[in-house]
Amino acid sequence: MKRKEQKTFIAAFLLPPLLLYALFVLWPAVNAFRYSLTRWDGLGSATWVGLYNFRNILARSSEFMPALEHNVFLMVVPGIITLSLALFFAYVIHQRIRGARLFRIAFFFPNIISSVAVALLWVLIYSASDVGLLNNLLRLINPKHEMIAFAESSRLLWALVPMIVWSGTGFYMVLFLAAMENIPDSFYEAARLDGAGSFALFRKVTLPLMWDVLTTGIIFLVIGGLKIFDVIWVMENGRPTTTTHTMATLMYSKVFEEYNIGYGTAIAVLLFILVLLATMVSFRLLRRERLEY
Amino acid sequence: MQRMLGGAGSGLKYAILVLYLLAVVFPMVWVLYTSAKSTQEIYQNPFGLPAAVTAPSAKTLETPIENFEKAWVGSHFSSYFVNSVKLVSISLVLILLLGAMAAYVLARFEFRGKGLVYYLFLSGLLIPMQLILIPLFFQFSDMGEALTRLLGPITERLGLGYLTVSLHDSHPGLILIYVAASLPFTVFVLTSFFRTLPGELREAAMIDGASEYRIFFSVMMPLGKPGLVTVAIFNFLGLWNEYLFGLVFLNSDHLKTLPLGLASISMQAQYKSDFGLLFAGLVIAMVPTLLVYMFLQERLTKGITVGALKG
């Protein structure tokens, strides 16, 4: 009797969330693989084409490969700057300098602004019209400065670098700061007794002991770079060009503008595989011997 | 304890910190005070303070009010705002309830297939939303048609007219996706949280004759508050800022959320060159986040770290 009651309870609690999740996440995920093997315009019936879409993507790579390169660019270039700045800020703030709290609170804030608002803010910063903050700053320095359209398609990828650093650094700083606060003070004292200087302390004590968190940070950056969509979409007014497309924007255009559902979904499948690979490789390569303390 | 850095190195470090602080804060302050300027003022003096501040008069004070009125009423920011609040709060309640139910069972009970269910939820952490976006789009069309075929005849017979169900361009449809897609992370964090709660509490309540349902709602949920808050914060930010699914699934202007509204206004206002309106819209979009951050700053950063380190 008691057992049966418990069984009902388990079913009543587990089935609603599980069904919802299966119906709106797992099932579409499985379908994505099916779609990627067809040619379909979204209206008539789909034609099975096997791996044609994937061969098409990889062979006639004039669209997909540049998009993938843009994704890689947007994870590597801002990524390196973001990680270095975040590590530096976390380390300095961890030393309980004056104003540490203010710096921590302020630096983190851009991270929680919506990506659309961030994109619009930087559209205004980069604007070549009289409103543009950056152009006006440059005009203060050099009165003869001619307005530059910083966020124009041909320059957009580079223009995104400061923006991504600006919005992301605080998050990684907070992440690293939490890891540093977990390291017992006695470790530093022991190292200091051995005559280690400030930089040696960082390299020999701090860094190895927070390696796990650093790995997590790198995985976030890589996955974020692979999935990037919002900022490009908004800054390009919904019309990215071959110089600005990323995998996600290309997928969107293929499906919702060219009605090439098979091709678009194949891009989504490749994106998924890359996310999976990136996660596994980062764990393998970066997860050195774990230091227990 | 001597943890301060000495001399010149310290000065340089401070200089970098302060410089970065300016780079973070100044653009936001700039947006804030520019939103009180007319487009003409912005063109004439891009850096200067608004006339409403430097020379307050009935006429200059009109400008900021005009900008915000244009954004709030004319450009429907009031409706975007209400839609965002509605979508996010309903989703959050459902996410917390359903997530906690699954997590509690997974953390506290033994049954066949438990491992499989847990890993099914976990696998969702690796699924990018872009993968399910397109299949969901067509799945919604099929489900809408099926539901219409099923319910239409019934409602017609009841004299209510033939009911047409569409999951596209509707808040309930988007809520279903938001809730389902947020479950993996929520279940993951809450399962590990419920595992840490002492088991004796449940036994004691059982001896008192409480049913499993009662134990969950009046013992476990209150105890789970710290975990629930962490998950709520994380999901709130994700949903409040969500853009891609909204873009695909909401077309009607009166259904759009803040990120969608902001994006479409930005495209329109740029053509009209109405910068006053654009800045005001940006302020309306950023202020709620700023307020939440000011009040929950400590919890938020902690929640994010916990969430991130677990995810």
Coordinates of C-alpha atoms in Angstrom, one line a residue:
Chain A
M1 CA 0.0 0.0 0.0
K2 CA 2.7 2.4 1.1
R3 CA 4.9 1.4 -1.8
K4 CA 2.1 1.9 -4.3
E5 CA 1.4 5.4 -2.9
Q6 CA 5.0 6.3 -3.3
K7 CA 5.1 5.0 -6.9
T8 CA 2.1 7.3 -7.7
F9 CA 3.9 10.2 -6.1
I10 CA 7.1 9.6 -8.1
A11 CA 5.1 9.4 -11.4
A12 CA 3.0 12.4 -10.6
F13 CA 6.1 14.5 -9.9
L14 CA 8.4 13.2 -12.6
L15 CA 6.1 12.8 -15.6
P16 CA 4.9 16.4 -16.2
P17 CA 8.4 17.9 -16.3
L18 CA 9.8 14.9 -18.2
L19 CA 7.1 15.0 -20.8
L20 CA 7.4 18.7 -21.4
Y21 CA 11.1 18.4 -21.8
A22 CA 10.9 15.4 -24.1
L23 CA 8.3 17.0 -26.3
F24 CA 9.9 20.5 -26.6
V25 CA 13.6 19.8 -26.4
L26 CA 14.5 16.1 -27.0
W27 CA 12.0 15.5 -29.8
P28 CA 13.0 18.6 -31.8
A29 CA 16.6 17.8 -31.2
V30 CA 16.1 14.3 -32.7
N31 CA 14.1 15.9 -35.6
A32 CA 16.9 18.2 -36.4
F33 CA 19.0 15.3 -37.5
R34 CA 16.2 14.0 -39.6
Y35 CA 15.6 17.4 -41.3
S36 CA 19.3 17.8 -42.0
L37 CA 19.1 14.8 -44.3
T38 CA 16.3 16.1 -46.5
R39 CA 15.7 18.8 -49.0
W40 CA 12.6 20.8 -48.0
D41 CA 11.0 24.2 -48.6
G42 CA 8.8 24.0 -45.5
L43 CA 5.6 23.6 -47.5
G44 CA 5.5 20.5 -49.8
S45 CA 6.9 17.1 -48.9
A46 CA 10.5 16.7 -48.0
T47 CA 12.9 14.7 -50.2
W48 CA 15.4 12.4 -48.6
V49 CA 18.9 13.4 -49.8
G50 CA 21.2 11.6 -47.3
L51 CA 24.3 13.6 -46.5
Y52 CA 23.9 15.9 -49.5
N53 CA 23.4 19.0 -47.4
F54 CA 26.6 18.3 -45.4
R55 CA 28.6 17.7 -48.6
N56 CA 27.2 20.8 -50.0
I57 CA 28.1 22.9 -47.0
L58 CA 31.6 21.6 -46.8
A59 CA 32.4 21.4 -50.5
R60 CA 30.9 24.6 -51.7
S61 CA 32.1 26.3 -48.7
S62 CA 31.9 29.9 -49.8
E63 CA 29.1 30.5 -47.2
F64 CA 29.6 28.1 -44.3
M65 CA 33.4 28.3 -44.0
P66 CA 33.6 32.1 -43.7
A67 CA 30.8 32.0 -41.2
L68 CA 32.7 29.4 -39.1
E69 CA 35.8 31.5 -39.4
H70 CA 33.9 34.5 -38.0
N71 CA 32.8 32.3 -35.1
V72 CA 36.3 31.3 -34.4
F73 CA 37.5 34.9 -34.7
L74 CA 34.8 36.0 -32.2
M75 CA 35.8 33.4 -29.7
V76 CA 39.6 33.7 -29.9
V77 CA 40.4 37.4 -30.2
P78 CA 37.9 38.8 -27.7
G79 CA 38.4 35.6 -25.7
I80 CA 42.1 36.1 -25.1
I81 CA 41.6 39.7 -24.1
T82 CA 38.6 38.9 -21.9
L83 CA 40.4 36.1 -20.0
S84 CA 43.6 38.1 -19.5
L85 CA 41.7 41.2 -18.2
A86 CA 39.5 39.1 -16.0
L87 CA 42.4 37.2 -14.5
F88 CA 44.2 40.5 -13.9
F89 CA 41.2 42.2 -12.3
A90 CA 40.3 39.2 -10.2
Y91 CA 43.9 39.0 -8.9
V92 CA 44.2 42.7 -8.1
I93 CA 40.8 42.9 -6.5
H94 CA 41.5 39.7 -4.5
Q95 CA 44.3 41.6 -2.8
R96 CA 41.6 43.7 -1.1
I97 CA 42.7 46.9 -2.5
R98 CA 40.7 50.0 -1.7
G99 CA 37.5 50.3 -3.7
A100 CA 37.6 46.6 -4.5
R101 CA 33.8 46.3 -4.0
L102 CA 33.1 49.2 -6.3
F103 CA 35.2 47.8 -9.1
R104 CA 33.7 44.3 -8.7
I105 CA 30.1 45.6 -8.8
A106 CA 30.7 48.0 -11.7
F107 CA 32.7 45.6 -13.9
F108 CA 30.1 42.9 -13.6
F109 CA 27.1 45.0 -14.6
P110 CA 27.5 45.0 -18.4
N111 CA 27.2 41.2 -18.3
I112 CA 23.6 41.2 -17.3
I113 CA 22.4 43.8 -19.8
S114 CA 20.5 42.1 -22.7
S115 CA 22.6 41.4 -25.8
V116 CA 20.1 43.5 -27.8
A117 CA 20.6 46.5 -25.6
V118 CA 24.4 46.0 -25.6
A119 CA 24.3 45.9 -29.4
L120 CA 22.2 49.0 -29.7
L121 CA 24.4 50.9 -27.2
W122 CA 27.5 50.1 -29.3
V123 CA 25.7 51.0 -32.5
L124 CA 25.3 54.4 -30.9
I125 CA 28.9 54.5 -29.7
Y126 CA 30.2 53.6 -33.1
S127 CA 27.8 55.7 -35.1
A128 CA 29.3 57.8 -37.9
S129 CA 26.5 60.4 -37.5
D130 CA 27.0 63.3 -35.1
V131 CA 25.7 61.2 -32.2
G132 CA 28.6 58.7 -32.3
L133 CA 30.5 58.7 -29.0
L134 CA 33.7 57.3 -30.3
N135 CA 33.9 59.6 -33.3
N136 CA 33.2 62.6 -31.1
L137 CA 35.9 61.6 -28.7
L138 CA 38.3 61.4 -31.6
R139 CA 37.2 64.8 -32.8
L140 CA 38.0 66.2 -29.4
I141 CA 41.6 65.0 -29.9
N142 CA 41.8 65.8 -33.5
P143 CA 39.4 68.5 -34.8
K144 CA 40.0 67.5 -38.4
H145 CA 39.0 63.9 -37.6
E146 CA 36.6 62.5 -40.3
M147 CA 33.7 60.4 -39.1
I148 CA 34.3 56.7 -39.4
A149 CA 31.5 54.1 -39.7
F150 CA 33.1 51.7 -37.2
A151 CA 30.3 49.2 -37.2
E152 CA 29.9 49.0 -41.0
S153 CA 29.8 45.4 -42.4
S154 CA 33.4 45.3 -43.5
R155 CA 34.7 46.4 -40.1
L156 CA 32.0 44.8 -37.9
L157 CA 34.0 41.8 -36.7
W158 CA 36.8 44.0 -35.3
A159 CA 34.3 46.4 -33.9
L160 CA 32.7 43.5 -32.0
V161 CA 35.9 42.8 -30.1
P162 CA 35.8 45.7 -27.6
M163 CA 32.0 45.1 -27.2
I164 CA 32.4 41.5 -26.4
V165 CA 35.2 42.2 -24.0
W166 CA 33.2 45.0 -22.4
S167 CA 30.2 42.9 -21.8
G168 CA 31.9 39.6 -20.8
T169 CA 35.0 40.5 -18.7
G170 CA 33.0 41.1 -15.4
F171 CA 31.5 37.7 -15.5
Y172 CA 34.8 35.9 -15.8
M173 CA 36.3 38.2 -13.2
V174 CA 33.6 37.2 -10.7
L175 CA 34.1 33.6 -11.6
F176 CA 37.9 33.7 -11.1
L177 CA 37.5 35.8 -8.0
A178 CA 35.3 33.1 -6.4
A179 CA 37.9 30.5 -7.3
M180 CA 40.7 32.6 -5.8
E181 CA 38.8 33.2 -2.6
N182 CA 38.6 29.4 -2.2
I183 CA 42.4 29.1 -2.0
P184 CA 43.4 29.1 1.7
D185 CA 45.7 31.9 2.8
S186 CA 48.1 29.5 4.3
F187 CA 49.2 28.5 0.8
Y188 CA 50.3 32.0 0.0
E189 CA 52.0 32.4 3.4
A190 CA 54.0 29.2 2.9
A191 CA 55.0 30.3 -0.6
R192 CA 55.9 33.7 0.7
L193 CA 58.1 32.2 3.4
D194 CA 59.9 30.4 0.5
G195 CA 60.6 33.8 -0.9
A196 CA 58.1 33.9 -3.7
G197 CA 57.4 37.3 -5.2
S198 CA 54.0 38.6 -6.3
F199 CA 54.2 37.2 -9.9
A200 CA 55.6 33.9 -8.7
L201 CA 52.7 33.6 -6.2
F202 CA 50.3 34.1 -9.0
R203 CA 52.0 31.6 -11.4
K204 CA 52.9 29.0 -8.9
V205 CA 50.0 29.1 -6.4
T206 CA 47.0 30.9 -7.8
L207 CA 46.9 29.7 -11.3
P208 CA 47.4 26.0 -10.7
L209 CA 44.8 25.9 -7.9
M210 CA 42.1 27.5 -10.0
W211 CA 42.8 25.5 -13.2
D212 CA 39.4 23.9 -13.1
V213 CA 37.6 27.2 -13.1
L214 CA 39.8 28.6 -15.8
T215 CA 38.9 25.5 -17.9
T216 CA 35.2 26.2 -17.3
G217 CA 35.7 29.8 -18.4
I218 CA 37.4 28.8 -21.6
I219 CA 34.6 26.3 -22.4
F220 CA 32.0 29.1 -21.8
L221 CA 33.9 31.4 -24.2
V222 CA 34.2 28.7 -26.9
I223 CA 30.5 27.7 -26.7
G224 CA 29.4 31.4 -26.6
G225 CA 31.5 32.1 -29.6
L226 CA 30.0 29.2 -31.5
K227 CA 26.5 30.2 -30.7
I228 CA 26.7 34.0 -31.3
F229 CA 23.7 35.5 -33.0
D230 CA 21.9 38.4 -31.3
V231 CA 24.6 41.1 -31.5
I232 CA 25.3 40.5 -35.2
W233 CA 21.7 40.3 -36.1
V234 CA 20.9 43.6 -34.4
M235 CA 24.0 45.5 -35.6
E236 CA 23.4 44.3 -39.2
N237 CA 19.7 45.2 -39.0
G238 CA 18.7 41.6 -39.7
R239 CA 20.7 41.5 -42.9
P240 CA 24.2 40.1 -42.3
T241 CA 26.5 39.8 -45.3
T242 CA 29.1 37.2 -46.2
T243 CA 31.6 39.3 -44.2
T244 CA 29.6 39.2 -41.1
H245 CA 27.5 36.0 -41.1
T246 CA 28.1 33.5 -38.3
M247 CA 26.8 29.9 -38.2
A248 CA 23.7 30.9 -36.3
T249 CA 22.8 33.9 -38.5
L250 CA 23.5 31.9 -41.7
M251 CA 21.2 29.2 -40.4
Y252 CA 18.5 31.7 -39.7
S253 CA 18.8 33.3 -43.2
K254 CA 18.8 29.9 -44.9
V255 CA 15.6 28.7 -43.2
F256 CA 13.5 31.8 -42.8
E257 CA 14.6 33.8 -45.9
E258 CA 15.6 31.2 -48.4
Y259 CA 13.3 28.5 -47.2
N260 CA 16.1 25.9 -47.5
I261 CA 15.2 24.0 -44.3
G262 CA 17.5 21.0 -44.9
Y263 CA 20.5 23.2 -45.4
G264 CA 19.8 25.4 -42.5
T265 CA 19.2 22.5 -40.1
A266 CA 22.4 20.9 -41.3
I267 CA 24.2 24.0 -40.1
A268 CA 22.5 23.7 -36.8
V269 CA 23.6 20.0 -36.5
L270 CA 27.2 21.0 -37.3
L271 CA 26.9 23.7 -34.7
F272 CA 25.8 21.2 -32.2
I273 CA 28.6 18.8 -33.1
L274 CA 31.1 21.6 -32.7
V275 CA 29.8 22.5 -29.3
L276 CA 30.0 18.9 -28.2
L277 CA 33.6 18.5 -29.6
A278 CA 34.7 21.8 -28.1
T279 CA 33.4 20.7 -24.7
M280 CA 35.1 17.3 -24.8
V281 CA 38.4 18.6 -26.2
S282 CA 38.6 21.4 -23.6
F283 CA 38.0 19.0 -20.8
R284 CA 40.7 16.6 -22.2
L285 CA 43.4 19.1 -23.1
L286 CA 42.9 21.6 -20.3
R287 CA 42.1 19.5 -17.4
R288 CA 45.5 18.8 -16.1
E289 CA 46.1 16.8 -13.1
R290 CA 43.6 18.0 -10.6
L291 CA 45.2 19.6 -7.5
E292 CA 43.4 18.6 -4.4
Y293 CA 43.7 20.9 -1.4
Chain B
M1 CA 48.6 41.5 7.1
Q2 CA 50.5 43.0 4.2
R3 CA 48.5 42.3 1.1
M4 CA 48.7 45.7 -0.5
L5 CA 51.1 46.0 -3.4
G6 CA 53.9 48.5 -3.0
G7 CA 54.8 51.7 -4.9
A8 CA 54.8 52.2 -8.6
G9 CA 53.2 48.8 -9.4
S10 CA 50.2 49.7 -7.3
G11 CA 49.8 53.1 -9.1
L12 CA 49.8 51.4 -12.5
K13 CA 47.3 48.8 -11.4
Y14 CA 45.0 51.5 -10.0
A15 CA 45.3 53.5 -13.2
I16 CA 44.2 50.4 -15.3
L17 CA 41.3 49.7 -12.9
V18 CA 40.1 53.3 -13.0
L19 CA 40.4 53.5 -16.8
Y20 CA 38.4 50.3 -17.2
L21 CA 35.9 51.6 -14.7
L22 CA 35.4 54.7 -16.9
A23 CA 35.0 52.5 -20.0
V24 CA 32.3 50.5 -18.3
V25 CA 30.4 53.3 -16.6
F26 CA 30.7 56.3 -19.0
P27 CA 28.8 54.8 -21.9
M28 CA 25.9 54.1 -19.6
V29 CA 25.9 57.5 -18.0
W30 CA 26.1 59.0 -21.5
V31 CA 23.0 57.0 -22.6
L32 CA 21.2 58.1 -19.5
Y33 CA 21.8 61.9 -19.8
T34 CA 21.5 61.9 -23.6
S35 CA 18.0 60.4 -23.3
A36 CA 17.0 63.7 -21.9
K37 CA 18.1 65.6 -25.0
S38 CA 16.3 66.4 -28.2
T39 CA 17.7 65.0 -31.4
Q40 CA 18.7 68.6 -32.3
E41 CA 20.6 69.1 -29.0
I42 CA 22.3 65.7 -29.6
Y43 CA 23.5 66.9 -33.0
Q44 CA 24.6 70.3 -31.9
N45 CA 26.4 69.3 -28.8
P46 CA 26.9 65.5 -28.6
F47 CA 28.7 65.5 -25.2
G48 CA 27.1 68.3 -23.4
L49 CA 24.5 67.9 -20.7
P50 CA 20.9 68.3 -21.7
A51 CA 19.4 71.7 -21.7
A52 CA 16.8 70.3 -19.2
V53 CA 19.7 70.2 -16.7
T54 CA 21.9 73.2 -17.7
A55 CA 19.0 75.6 -18.3
P56 CA 15.9 74.1 -16.7
S57 CA 12.7 75.9 -17.9
A58 CA 9.3 74.7 -18.7
K59 CA 10.3 74.4 -22.3
T60 CA 13.6 72.5 -21.9
L61 CA 12.1 70.2 -19.3
E62 CA 9.6 69.1 -21.9
T63 CA 12.2 67.3 -23.9
P64 CA 13.0 64.3 -21.7
I65 CA 9.3 63.9 -21.0
E66 CA 8.6 64.0 -24.7
N67 CA 11.3 61.4 -25.4
F68 CA 10.1 59.0 -22.9
E69 CA 6.4 59.5 -23.8
K70 CA 7.3 58.8 -27.4
A71 CA 9.1 55.6 -26.4
W72 CA 6.7 54.4 -23.7
V73 CA 3.4 55.2 -25.6
G74 CA 4.1 56.0 -29.2
S75 CA 6.6 53.1 -29.7
H76 CA 4.7 50.7 -27.4
F77 CA 7.5 50.2 -24.9
S78 CA 4.8 50.0 -22.2
S79 CA 3.4 46.9 -24.0
Y80 CA 6.8 45.4 -24.5
F81 CA 7.6 45.9 -20.9
V82 CA 4.3 44.3 -19.7
N83 CA 4.8 41.4 -22.1
S84 CA 8.3 40.7 -20.8
V85 CA 7.1 40.8 -17.2
K86 CA 4.2 38.5 -18.0
L87 CA 6.2 36.0 -20.1
V88 CA 9.1 35.8 -17.7
S89 CA 7.1 35.6 -14.4
I90 CA 4.8 32.9 -15.7
S91 CA 7.7 30.9 -17.1
L92 CA 9.7 31.3 -13.9
V93 CA 6.9 30.0 -11.7
L94 CA 6.5 26.9 -13.9
I95 CA 10.2 26.3 -14.2
L96 CA 10.7 26.4 -10.4
L97 CA 7.7 24.2 -9.7
L98 CA 8.3 21.6 -12.4
G99 CA 12.1 21.7 -11.9
A100 CA 11.8 21.3 -8.2
M101 CA 9.4 18.4 -8.6
A102 CA 11.7 16.5 -10.9
A103 CA 14.8 17.3 -8.9
Y104 CA 13.3 16.3 -5.6
V105 CA 12.2 12.9 -6.9
L106 CA 15.6 12.4 -8.5
A107 CA 17.5 13.4 -5.4
R108 CA 15.4 11.6 -2.8
F109 CA 13.8 8.4 -4.2
E110 CA 15.0 5.1 -5.6
F111 CA 13.2 3.7 -8.6
R112 CA 13.9 1.9 -11.8
G113 CA 15.2 4.1 -14.7
K114 CA 16.3 6.9 -12.3
G115 CA 19.8 7.1 -13.8
L116 CA 18.4 7.2 -17.3
V117 CA 16.0 10.1 -16.5
Y118 CA 18.7 12.0 -14.8
Y119 CA 21.1 11.7 -17.7
L120 CA 18.3 12.6 -20.2
F121 CA 17.8 15.9 -18.3
L122 CA 21.6 16.4 -18.1
S123 CA 22.1 15.9 -21.8
G124 CA 20.0 19.0 -22.4
L125 CA 22.8 21.1 -21.1
L126 CA 24.8 20.3 -24.2
I127 CA 22.0 21.0 -26.7
P128 CA 22.3 24.5 -28.2
M129 CA 19.0 26.3 -28.6
Q130 CA 19.8 26.7 -32.3
L131 CA 19.5 23.0 -32.8
I132 CA 15.9 22.8 -31.7
L133 CA 14.8 26.1 -33.1
I134 CA 13.8 25.0 -36.6
P135 CA 12.2 21.7 -35.8
L136 CA 10.2 23.4 -33.1
F137 CA 8.9 25.9 -35.6
F138 CA 7.4 23.2 -37.8
Q139 CA 6.4 21.1 -34.8
F140 CA 4.3 24.1 -33.6
S141 CA 2.5 24.2 -36.9
D142 CA 1.7 20.5 -36.8
M143 CA 0.6 20.6 -33.2
G144 CA -1.6 23.7 -33.8
E145 CA -3.3 21.9 -36.7
A146 CA -3.8 18.7 -34.7
L147 CA -5.2 20.6 -31.8
T148 CA -7.5 22.5 -34.0
R149 CA -8.8 19.3 -35.7
L150 CA -9.3 17.8 -32.2
L151 CA -10.9 20.8 -30.4
G152 CA -12.6 22.6 -33.3
P153 CA -15.5 20.2 -33.7
I154 CA -16.0 20.1 -30.0
T155 CA -16.2 23.8 -29.4
E156 CA -18.4 24.1 -32.5
R157 CA -20.8 21.6 -31.1
L158 CA -20.8 23.5 -27.8
G159 CA -21.9 26.6 -29.7
L160 CA -18.6 28.4 -29.1
G161 CA -17.6 28.5 -32.8
Y162 CA -14.8 26.5 -34.4
L163 CA -11.7 27.0 -32.3
T164 CA -8.4 27.5 -34.1
V165 CA -5.4 26.8 -32.0
S166 CA -2.0 28.3 -33.0
L167 CA 1.1 28.0 -31.0
H168 CA 2.9 30.4 -33.3
D169 CA 2.8 34.1 -32.4
S170 CA 1.4 33.4 -29.0
H171 CA 2.7 33.8 -25.5
P172 CA 1.6 30.3 -24.3
G173 CA 3.6 28.7 -27.1
L174 CA 6.8 30.6 -26.2
I175 CA 6.3 29.8 -22.5
L176 CA 6.2 26.1 -23.3
I177 CA 9.6 26.4 -25.0
Y178 CA 11.1 28.6 -22.3
V179 CA 10.0 26.2 -19.5
A180 CA 11.1 23.1 -21.3
A181 CA 14.5 24.6 -22.4
S182 CA 15.2 25.8 -18.8
L183 CA 14.6 22.4 -17.2
P184 CA 18.0 20.8 -17.7
F185 CA 19.9 23.4 -15.9
T186 CA 17.2 23.9 -13.2
V187 CA 16.9 20.1 -12.5
F188 CA 20.7 19.7 -12.5
V189 CA 21.3 22.5 -9.9
L190 CA 18.2 21.6 -7.7
T191 CA 19.0 17.9 -7.7
S192 CA 22.4 18.5 -6.2
F193 CA 20.8 21.0 -3.8
F194 CA 18.0 18.6 -2.6
R195 CA 20.7 15.9 -2.0
T196 CA 22.3 18.1 0.6
L197 CA 19.1 18.4 2.7
P198 CA 18.9 16.2 5.8
G199 CA 16.8 13.1 5.3
E200 CA 15.6 12.9 8.9
L201 CA 13.2 15.8 8.2
R202 CA 11.2 13.8 5.8
E203 CA 11.1 10.8 8.2
A204 CA 10.0 13.0 11.0
A205 CA 7.2 14.5 8.9
M206 CA 6.1 11.1 7.8
I207 CA 5.8 9.9 11.4
D208 CA 3.6 12.9 11.9
G209 CA 1.4 11.5 9.2
A210 CA 2.2 14.0 6.5
S211 CA 1.8 12.8 2.9
E212 CA 4.6 12.9 0.4
Y213 CA 2.9 15.9 -1.4
R214 CA 2.6 17.8 1.9
I215 CA 6.2 17.1 2.8
F216 CA 7.3 18.4 -0.6
F217 CA 5.3 21.6 -0.4
S218 CA 5.6 22.5 3.3
V219 CA 9.0 21.1 4.2
M220 CA 11.2 20.7 1.2
M221 CA 10.3 23.7 -0.8
P222 CA 10.9 26.2 2.1
L223 CA 14.2 24.4 2.9
G224 CA 15.1 24.6 -0.8
K225 CA 14.8 28.4 -0.9
P226 CA 18.5 29.2 -1.4
G227 CA 18.7 26.7 -4.3
L228 CA 15.5 28.0 -5.8
V229 CA 16.7 31.6 -5.5
T230 CA 19.9 30.8 -7.3
V231 CA 18.1 29.0 -10.1
A232 CA 15.5 31.8 -10.3
I233 CA 18.1 34.5 -10.7
F234 CA 19.9 32.6 -13.4
N235 CA 16.7 31.8 -15.4
F236 CA 15.4 35.3 -14.9
L237 CA 18.4 36.9 -16.6
G238 CA 18.4 34.3 -19.4
L239 CA 14.7 34.8 -20.2
W240 CA 14.5 38.5 -19.6
N241 CA 17.2 39.0 -22.3
E242 CA 16.1 36.2 -24.6
Y243 CA 16.0 37.3 -28.3
L244 CA 16.3 34.4 -30.8
F245 CA 13.1 32.4 -29.9
G246 CA 11.1 35.6 -29.5
L247 CA 12.3 36.6 -33.0
V248 CA 11.1 33.4 -34.5
F249 CA 7.9 32.8 -32.6
L250 CA 6.4 36.3 -31.9
N251 CA 5.5 38.4 -35.0
S252 CA 2.7 40.6 -33.8
D253 CA 3.9 43.9 -32.3
H254 CA 1.4 43.7 -29.4
L255 CA 3.0 40.4 -28.3
K256 CA 6.7 41.5 -28.5
T257 CA 9.0 41.5 -25.5
L258 CA 11.5 44.3 -24.6
P259 CA 14.5 42.9 -26.5
L260 CA 12.4 42.4 -29.6
G261 CA 10.8 45.8 -29.3
L262 CA 14.1 47.4 -28.7
A263 CA 15.6 45.8 -31.8
S264 CA 12.8 46.8 -34.0
I265 CA 12.7 50.3 -32.7
S266 CA 16.4 50.6 -33.3
M267 CA 15.9 49.7 -36.9
Q268 CA 13.1 52.2 -37.4
A269 CA 14.5 55.1 -35.4
Q270 CA 17.7 54.9 -37.3
Y271 CA 15.9 55.6 -40.5
K272 CA 14.0 58.4 -38.9
S273 CA 17.1 59.6 -37.1
D274 CA 15.1 60.1 -34.0
F275 CA 17.9 59.7 -31.5
G276 CA 16.1 61.1 -28.5
L277 CA 13.6 58.3 -28.8
L278 CA 16.3 55.7 -29.3
F279 CA 18.2 56.7 -26.2
A280 CA 15.0 56.8 -24.2
G281 CA 14.1 53.3 -25.3
L282 CA 17.6 52.0 -24.4
V283 CA 17.1 53.5 -20.9
I284 CA 13.8 51.8 -20.5
A285 CA 15.3 48.5 -21.4
M286 CA 18.3 48.9 -19.1
V287 CA 16.8 50.4 -16.0
P288 CA 14.9 47.3 -14.7
T289 CA 18.1 45.3 -15.0
L290 CA 20.0 48.0 -13.2
L291 CA 17.4 48.1 -10.4
V292 CA 17.4 44.3 -10.0
Y293 CA 21.2 44.4 -9.9
M294 CA 21.3 47.2 -7.3
F295 CA 19.0 45.3 -4.9
L296 CA 20.2 41.8 -5.5
Q297 CA 23.8 42.5 -6.4
E298 CA 25.4 40.2 -3.8
R299 CA 23.0 37.3 -4.4
L300 CA 23.2 37.7 -8.1
T301 CA 27.0 37.4 -8.4
K302 CA 26.9 34.5 -6.0
G303 CA 24.1 32.8 -7.8
I304 CA 25.8 33.3 -11.1
T305 CA 29.1 31.8 -9.8
V306 CA 27.3 28.8 -8.2
G307 CA 25.3 28.3 -11.4
A308 CA 28.3 28.6 -13.6
L309 CA 30.5 26.4 -11.6
K310 CA 27.9 23.7 -11.5
G311 CA 26.8 24.1 -15.1

